[in-house]
C-alpha atoms as one frame of an Amber mdcrd trajectory, in Angstrom:
protein
   9.238  -3.769 -46.213   9.814  -3.375 -42.445   6.772  -2.785 -40.300   6.053
  -2.554 -36.570   5.975  -5.777 -34.561   3.220  -5.874 -31.925   3.572  -8.531
 -29.201   0.668  -9.607 -26.998   0.257 -12.560 -24.617  -2.323 -14.813 -26.278
  -3.099 -15.947 -29.832  -6.777 -14.994 -29.443  -5.841 -11.460 -28.439  -3.335
 -11.334 -31.308  -6.003 -12.285 -33.846  -8.434  -9.640 -32.590  -5.861  -6.833
 -32.581  -4.432  -7.897 -35.954  -7.898  -7.563 -37.424  -8.057  -3.960 -36.196
  -4.540  -2.917 -37.249  -4.508  -4.555 -40.663  -1.532  -5.524 -42.794   0.548
  -2.500 -41.769   1.452  -4.279 -38.528   2.602  -7.771 -37.617   0.965  -9.044
 -34.436   2.394 -12.048 -32.576   1.764 -13.760 -29.240   4.319 -14.550 -26.546
   1.878 -17.089 -25.036   2.391 -15.738 -21.527   5.822 -15.323 -19.942   8.816
 -16.229 -22.099  11.121 -16.166 -19.057  10.542 -17.229 -15.462  12.127 -18.785
 -12.414  13.067 -22.448 -12.950  10.556 -24.967 -11.627  13.088 -26.661  -9.356
  15.404 -25.085  -6.815  15.102 -21.809  -4.938  16.574 -19.758  -7.809  16.824
 -16.709  -5.531  20.262 -15.385  -4.588  19.464 -14.532  -0.961  23.031 -13.361
  -0.376  22.978 -10.865  -3.225  19.904  -8.714  -2.669  17.455 -11.595  -3.314
  18.326 -11.497  -6.983  16.097 -13.839  -9.047  17.760 -16.235 -11.470  15.533
 -16.376 -14.541  15.617 -18.828 -17.425  13.773 -19.387 -20.692  11.785 -22.638
 -20.227  12.304 -25.358 -22.808   8.713 -25.003 -23.973   9.216 -21.307 -24.800
  12.470 -21.558 -26.780  10.603 -21.961 -30.079   8.421 -18.948 -29.255  11.518
 -16.861 -28.532  13.113 -17.999 -31.786  10.053 -16.908 -33.805   9.845 -13.547
 -32.023  13.536 -12.855 -32.669  13.109 -13.742 -36.343  10.121 -11.398 -36.658
  11.979  -8.619 -34.859  14.778  -8.698 -37.462  12.267  -7.541 -40.080  10.598
  -4.920 -37.887  11.282  -1.216 -37.711   9.601  -0.844 -34.326   8.665  -3.048
 -31.364   5.312  -2.376 -29.680   4.564  -4.194 -26.412   0.799  -4.690 -26.045
   0.543  -7.015 -23.055  -2.086  -6.510 -20.339  -1.942  -3.315 -18.322  -1.490
  -4.901 -14.880   1.693  -5.903 -13.038   1.848  -9.295 -14.710   1.433  -7.804
 -18.168   4.104  -5.199 -17.508   6.490  -7.932 -16.306   5.832 -10.003 -19.450
   6.772  -7.005 -21.587   9.927  -6.390 -19.547  11.039 -10.012 -19.924  10.412
  -9.786 -23.684  12.745  -6.780 -23.883  15.356  -8.495 -21.697  15.363 -11.625
 -23.861  14.979 -10.111 -27.351  17.323  -7.141 -26.758  15.682  -5.073 -29.543
  17.812  -2.652 -31.565  14.762  -0.799 -32.915  12.625   1.752 -31.020  10.486
   0.080 -28.344   7.120   1.389 -27.171   4.540   0.263 -24.653   0.845   0.531
 -25.562  -1.893   0.011 -22.961  -5.657  -0.233 -23.264  -8.621  -1.174 -21.077
 -10.638  -2.740 -23.874  -9.959  -4.331 -27.235 -11.976  -2.228 -29.647 -10.812
  -0.449 -32.822 -10.932   3.002 -31.209  -9.169   1.854 -28.022  -6.377   0.117
 -29.959  -5.875   3.110 -32.230  -5.726   5.460 -29.255  -3.143   3.194 -27.595
  -1.045   3.155 -30.787  -1.205   6.964 -30.974  -0.309   7.444 -27.298   2.424
   4.981 -26.321   4.495   5.143 -23.141   7.626   3.539 -21.765   7.780   0.459
 -19.550   6.682   1.133 -15.976   9.523  -0.387 -13.949   7.651   0.167 -10.684
   4.983  -2.268 -11.854   7.711  -4.670 -12.982   9.405  -4.490  -9.591   6.082
  -4.994  -7.813   5.450  -8.173  -9.798   8.999  -9.383  -9.261   8.746  -8.773
  -5.528   5.601 -10.871  -5.331   7.177 -13.608  -7.454  10.274 -13.746  -5.258
   8.183 -13.805  -2.080   6.079 -16.623  -3.523   9.219 -18.652  -4.133  10.816
 -17.902  -0.767   7.671 -18.878   1.134   6.544 -21.692  -1.130   9.949 -23.376
  -1.307   9.838 -23.889   2.462   6.106 -24.419   2.991   5.181 -26.587  -0.010
   7.089 -29.720   1.162   5.219 -29.530   4.471   1.942 -29.290   2.555   2.816
 -32.323   0.451   3.704 -34.380   3.519   0.559 -33.443   5.435  -2.034 -33.440
   2.656  -0.557 -35.685  -0.006  -0.327 -35.683  -3.767  -3.511 -33.677  -4.284
  -1.784 -30.584  -2.865  -0.022 -28.433  -5.448   2.029 -25.734  -3.740   1.873
 -23.019  -1.123   2.931 -19.396  -1.444   2.243 -16.054   0.153  -1.527 -16.266
  -0.547  -2.014 -19.912   0.399  -0.017 -19.465   3.601  -2.294 -16.681   4.805
  -5.340 -18.768   3.879  -3.976 -21.701   5.893  -3.533 -19.380   8.851  -7.150
 -18.282   8.593  -8.297 -21.900   8.450  -6.233 -22.715  11.538  -7.717 -19.782
  13.455 -11.242 -20.832  12.518 -10.529 -24.417  13.514  -9.251 -23.291  16.898
 -12.392 -21.199  17.360 -14.507 -24.223  16.417 -12.680 -26.402  18.946 -13.198
 -23.796  21.666 -16.879 -23.336  20.824 -19.412 -24.485  23.392 -22.938 -25.256
  22.307 -25.928 -23.681  23.945 -29.593 -24.501  23.537 -32.718 -22.385  23.266
 -36.209 -22.614  21.831 -38.248 -20.026  20.011 -41.734 -20.008  18.512 -42.925
 -19.554  14.954 -46.644 -18.916  14.553 -48.826 -19.141  11.473 -51.668 -16.639
  11.403 -54.517 -16.262   8.946 -56.166 -13.132   7.652 -58.655 -13.106   4.783
 -58.045 -16.850   4.404 -54.346 -16.256   3.788 -51.612 -17.698   5.996 -48.503
 -15.756   7.028 -45.728 -16.404   9.513 -44.518 -14.460  12.541 -41.854 -15.031
  15.206 -42.076 -14.689  18.979 -39.973 -11.662  19.955 -41.131 -10.688  23.458
 -42.499 -12.440  26.537 -43.821 -10.267  29.375 -42.005  -7.255  27.949 -38.587
  -8.969  27.749 -36.914  -9.928  24.473 -36.759 -13.633  23.669 -33.198 -15.003
  23.341 -31.751 -15.939  19.975 -28.434 -17.397  18.843 -26.737 -13.999  18.849
 -27.229 -13.699  22.609 -24.908 -16.602  23.487 -21.232 -16.490  24.432 -19.501
 -18.992  22.085 -16.822 -19.769  24.669 -19.284 -20.825  27.396 -22.496 -21.831
  25.634 -24.424 -19.600  28.054 -26.277 -16.324  27.555 -23.652 -13.593  27.350
 -23.193 -11.312  30.355 -25.362  -8.210  30.296 -28.038  -9.647  27.995 -31.522
  -9.168  29.433 -33.436 -11.865  27.579 -35.912 -14.667  28.213 -34.337 -18.095
  27.625 -36.944 -20.719  26.781 -36.267 -24.416  27.122 -38.269 -27.097  25.328
 -40.775 -27.562  28.135 -41.438 -23.836  28.518 -41.836 -23.397  24.771 -44.280
 -26.299  24.545 -46.279 -24.981  27.486 -46.464 -21.537  25.914 -47.705 -23.023
  22.650 -50.485 -24.833  24.488 -51.400 -21.741  26.459 -51.616 -19.527  23.377
 -53.252 -21.928  20.944 -56.882 -20.888  21.575 -56.267 -17.343  22.742 -57.377
 -14.337  20.641 -54.562 -12.354  19.020 -54.708  -8.629  18.328 -52.546  -6.270
  16.327 -50.503  -4.247  18.819 -48.756  -1.912  16.397 -48.004  -1.290  12.746
 -44.833   0.529  11.705 -44.328   1.695   8.153 -41.084   3.253   6.961 -40.000
   4.372   3.522 -36.436   3.745   2.381 -34.332   3.656  -0.760 -31.937   1.051
  -2.121 -28.965   2.187  -4.152 -27.349   0.165  -6.915 -24.076  -1.629  -6.351
 -20.897  -0.386  -8.059 -19.782  -1.951 -11.342 -17.789  -5.155 -11.161 -14.259
  -5.602  -9.938 -12.538  -8.956 -10.325 -13.610 -10.022  -6.840 -17.268  -8.989
  -7.100 -17.564 -10.517 -10.581 -16.342 -13.849  -9.244 -18.750 -13.684  -6.305
 -21.819 -12.839  -8.377 -20.965 -15.352 -11.104 -20.780 -17.979  -8.364 -24.143
 -16.956  -6.874 -26.086 -16.390 -10.050 -24.415 -18.635 -12.623 -22.867 -21.280
 -10.350 -19.485 -20.624 -11.980 -16.366 -21.433  -9.949 -13.824 -18.612  -9.876
 -11.499 -20.284 -12.383 -14.317 -20.698 -14.905 -15.446 -17.101 -14.444 -11.968
 -15.796 -15.193 -11.494 -18.119 -18.164 -14.784 -16.992 -19.735 -14.039 -13.339
 -18.922 -10.600 -13.715 -20.553 -12.230 -14.881 -23.765 -14.729 -12.032 -23.703
 -11.932  -9.523 -23.156  -9.653 -10.891 -25.855 -12.480 -10.852 -28.373 -13.436
  -7.281 -27.564 -16.686  -7.767 -25.642 -15.702  -6.550 -22.147 -12.955  -4.442
 -20.641  -9.944  -5.869 -18.817 -11.149  -8.344 -16.221  -8.364  -8.120 -13.629
  -9.035  -4.903 -11.762  -9.786  -3.680  -8.260 -11.215  -0.363  -9.452 -14.885
   0.622  -9.574 -14.192   3.611 -11.809 -16.053   4.005 -15.069 -14.730   6.114
 -17.892 -16.739   9.052 -19.145 -17.338   7.071 -22.336 -18.737   4.134 -20.371
 -21.021   6.322 -18.255 -22.366   8.025 -21.371 -22.990   4.659 -23.025 -24.793
   3.294 -19.961 -26.979   6.383 -19.623 -27.854   6.194 -23.298 -28.888   2.549
 -22.912 -31.034   3.397 -19.872 -32.818   6.231 -21.657 -33.492   4.174 -24.785
 -34.546   0.910 -23.125 -36.217   1.974 -19.891 -37.143   5.637 -20.188 -36.140
   8.904 -18.558 -37.724   8.012 -15.200 -34.984   5.408 -14.652 -32.167   7.855
 -15.427 -30.730  10.013 -12.595 -30.124  13.701 -13.207 -26.355  13.271 -12.959
 -24.035  10.285 -13.450 -23.185   8.074 -10.499 -19.489   8.043  -9.626 -17.889
   5.191  -7.712 -14.562   5.159  -5.937 -12.961   1.967  -4.697 -12.456   1.429
  -0.960  -9.566  -1.006  -1.434  -6.277   0.350  -0.124  -3.688   0.718  -2.906
  -6.354   0.049  -5.555  -5.102   0.735  -9.061  -7.554   3.545  -9.826  -5.958
   4.110 -13.230  -7.746   0.914 -14.221 -11.448   0.727 -14.939 -14.218  -1.480
 -13.637 -15.293  -4.489 -15.693 -17.907  -3.389 -18.207 -19.044  -4.049 -21.777
 -16.509  -2.683 -24.243 -17.173   0.026 -26.805 -18.577   3.499 -27.142 -22.114
   2.105 -27.301 -22.392  -0.947 -25.088 -24.168  -3.650 -27.025 -27.114  -5.322
 -25.241 -26.977  -9.070 -24.657 -29.350  -9.912 -27.493 -27.122  -8.027 -29.964
 -24.074 -10.204 -29.233 -25.789 -13.524 -28.448 -25.068 -15.035 -31.869 -21.330
 -14.386 -31.469 -20.959 -16.023 -28.036 -21.265 -19.504 -26.596 -23.663 -20.240
 -23.722 -21.252 -19.448 -20.886 -20.024 -16.293 -22.588 -23.597 -15.077 -23.127
 -24.480 -15.574 -19.482 -21.396 -13.803 -18.163 -21.699 -10.962 -20.668 -25.310
 -10.413 -19.659 -24.273 -10.327 -16.004 -21.670  -7.631 -16.760 -24.081  -5.678
 -18.950 -26.847  -5.717 -16.346 -24.553  -4.638 -13.513 -23.018  -1.827 -15.585
 -26.364  -0.423 -16.674 -27.941  -0.819 -13.227 -25.118   1.064 -11.509 -26.142
   4.193 -13.426 -29.887   3.918 -12.757 -31.997   5.635 -10.124 -32.574   4.294
  -6.623 -35.330   1.816  -5.843 -37.999   3.246  -3.539 -39.580   0.883  -1.061
 -41.556   0.679   2.150 -40.851  -1.629   5.079 -43.829  -2.603   7.252 -43.601
  -4.313  10.641 -46.624  -5.698  12.468 -46.598  -6.708  16.145 -49.304  -9.174
  17.097 -49.925 -10.122  20.709 -51.957 -12.328  22.995 -52.224 -13.028  26.732
 -52.453 -16.476  28.330 -54.847 -17.382  31.133 -51.856 -17.213  33.482 -51.189
 -13.622  32.469 -48.130 -14.179  30.224 -48.013 -11.570  27.506 -46.542 -12.857
  24.204 -45.730 -10.645  21.205 -45.047 -11.962  17.703 -43.514  -9.978  14.878
 -44.056 -10.129  11.101 -42.340  -7.820   8.653 -41.939  -7.292   4.952 -41.294
  -4.675   2.320 -42.902  -3.569  -0.904 -41.332  -1.683  -3.786 -43.099   1.467
  -4.846 -40.608   2.052  -7.681 -38.146  -0.603  -8.819 -35.474   1.740 -10.152
 -32.229  -0.156 -10.777 -33.906  -3.381  -9.617 -35.698  -3.408 -12.938 -32.360
  -4.588 -14.363 -30.242  -6.096 -11.612 -30.527  -7.394  -8.054 -27.397  -8.553
  -6.251 -27.234 -11.883  -4.412 -30.163 -13.437  -6.256 -29.538 -16.785  -7.921
 -30.739 -16.393 -11.460 -29.592 -18.335 -14.497 -31.983 -17.095 -17.157 -31.917
 -14.298 -19.666 -34.406 -11.474 -19.913 -36.031 -11.059 -23.294 -38.072  -7.844
 -23.302 -39.452  -8.561 -26.760 -41.247 -11.594 -25.349 -42.240 -10.597 -21.828
 -42.941  -7.165 -20.437 -41.877  -7.218 -16.797 -43.644  -3.969 -16.028 -46.977
  -5.683 -16.819 -46.580  -8.116 -13.922 -48.945  -7.341 -11.072 -49.172  -9.100
  -7.748 -51.454  -7.302  -5.317 -50.650  -8.034  -1.708 -49.580  -6.228   1.421
 -50.767  -5.037   4.794 -54.101  -3.258   4.779 -55.105  -0.959   7.660 -58.535
  -0.847   9.277 -59.864   0.743  12.468 -56.357   1.377  13.769 -55.411  -2.269
  13.329 -54.002  -4.270  10.472 -54.218  -7.562   8.698 -51.940  -9.111   6.137
 -53.449  -9.791   2.740 -52.278 -11.776  -0.230 -54.706 -11.976  -3.114 -54.665
 -13.887  -6.392 -52.334 -12.407  -8.944 -52.454 -12.040 -12.684 -49.469 -12.336
 -15.001 -49.938 -10.327 -18.192 -48.074 -11.435 -21.294 -48.198  -9.320 -24.430
 -46.491  -9.709 -27.763 -44.869  -6.845 -29.639 -48.206  -5.815 -31.099 -49.604
  -5.523 -27.591 -52.946  -7.068 -28.519 -52.655 -10.627 -27.212 -52.559 -11.524
 -23.573 -53.168 -14.387 -21.195 -53.420 -14.487 -17.456 -52.678 -17.015 -14.770
 -54.105 -16.811 -11.255 -52.923 -18.539  -8.149 -53.233 -17.911  -4.436 -49.975
 -16.695  -2.881 -48.581 -17.840   0.456 -46.025 -15.883   2.397 -42.629 -16.946
   3.678 -39.840 -18.845   1.986 -42.160 -20.952  -0.135 -41.779 -21.883  -3.759
 -44.611 -21.590  -6.209 -45.239 -22.695  -9.748 -47.939 -22.313 -12.343 -48.409
 -23.139 -15.994 -50.221 -21.485 -18.851 -50.650 -21.858 -22.575 -49.977 -18.582
 -24.402 -50.058 -18.314 -28.185 -49.759 -22.103 -28.398 -46.622 -22.117 -26.257
 -46.606 -23.949 -22.972 -45.103 -21.701 -20.321 -43.878 -23.047 -16.994 -43.356
 -20.497 -14.226 -41.462 -21.096 -11.043 -39.906 -18.799  -8.513 -39.407 -18.026
  -4.893 -40.140 -15.423  -2.254 -37.248 -14.054  -0.265 -38.932 -12.446   2.733
 -40.233 -13.933   5.934 -43.508 -12.877   7.481 -45.521 -10.832   5.045 -43.986
 -11.366   1.628 -42.346  -8.543  -0.236 -40.811  -9.453  -3.547 -38.484 -11.754
  -5.371 -37.801 -13.104  -8.792 -39.610 -15.410 -11.122 -38.085 -17.546 -13.835
 -40.107 -18.265 -16.919 -39.443 -20.844 -19.588 -41.233 -21.544 -22.851 -40.757
 -24.745 -24.799 -42.448 -24.396 -28.202 -42.484 -27.484 -30.353 -40.184 -26.128
 -33.063 -38.040 -23.468 -31.432 -35.234 -23.215 -28.877 -36.088 -22.919 -25.220
 -36.854 -19.327 -24.288 -35.829 -18.286 -20.801 -36.571 -15.038 -19.037 -36.384
 -13.599 -15.567 -38.142 -10.658 -14.009 -38.335  -9.020 -10.632 -41.808  -8.695
  -9.221 -43.058  -6.351  -6.555 -46.000  -6.278  -4.202 -48.508  -3.483  -3.955
 -49.800  -2.566  -0.473 -53.441  -3.096  -1.404 -56.015  -5.852  -1.328 -57.822
  -4.928  -4.551 -58.383  -7.595  -7.213 -57.283  -7.024 -10.771 -59.721  -8.140
 -13.430
């Protein structure tokens, strides 16, 4: 009995969709393009409107034969390739090669879930020839540029070079411009001072910013073409001898707090992932190269865990926003949920806003622990990254306070030196409870094991008699199990600046190792900690949690 033939690009995608559609449909894979420009020769008729000369590669002839055989027994052809330009072009080539005599429909979807596939089946469209032409234009331009540029690349770089096209050519131009700027660069020298102060037996760092009321020069004050201080910059330029003399003159002098500035501010969450931002964050946090990120994302998409991963849109569907807000309310409470949904619009010119940002698929986005058993290690890590970013983008702002302290002293010769220390503390973590951009972090957060909101680290800048001193007191980590009746604490003195720390504790017969870093200079503000447990007869448990500093010097007992 004839039935519809559904054609997708990959076997993995075909298996997933076939499982949703059942035996009433036959689902097959084209395994990418079934027709393309030949590998050798220009294959572009430049004298006849730049007409491309396509062919079916030898490796795809068997695929074409099987698709034609399946089409003979079909009463309908449904093209279910990806929704971008490349996917539309694949579908167009399939039609051009197979020449179907049965009705042909195009189904598109952002995610591979039963409801999304059914909706796409119920609401087909025709091929979008504008997308096809856009892809063909890019393909032709690649060949026209690459056919001329690639031989030059091979001669200059050697066998390790592959080819050059419209993208690589622009990148080469950027490299050339940077190299010319490097060759024209002239070095300049300057010295600055970093001081270590102590208050309440705690050390913190500060930088020299002013000398006799004039700002001290830094690297940004130099003209790269001359190596000298740029014209119009009123700064003090210290050489090595002057800096050393100033150190000697200030070493035994009394320092006093000149001013304390405190300012409240908010941090807003970043938009959900596009292809570009996903690649960047996966590189920072997971150490994935771009190719690996896209390969893992492709598997997650084809198996129905995330939405389509090639997109320049930051839009979220109403379904996705509802799912994210539901997850926030259930997992973190109403205080982390804004009154109205956050809407994001892409700033990229010509962005395909009909697409959606990369997010977990489904009407109720499954948390990482719910899908962990179905994914391999790389898939789990990337899925968690997508889940965290999607949920965080719909959470409330983080509220924080930035404090700057100016500390000064005068030498016997009358030179007035001012040092500056600054930091920030979070009064309410908001979205940072879930996600912080640009922080390297390769663990997973297991709320059933560790309660991040029970972490306390008292520190900050305390005021007295119109002055100030920086404090950092011992902290206590609280660990509680699900019953909430067992806890252990670890105490260690904290030092400010970019310094690592580590402690160990034994909790419920598990040896926990803690290590982390601070990411603020001067008076410390916050950061992340990574925790790992290695019980004798269980897998390694990893967790990460943001911590925040309280502006107080009280001890917690």
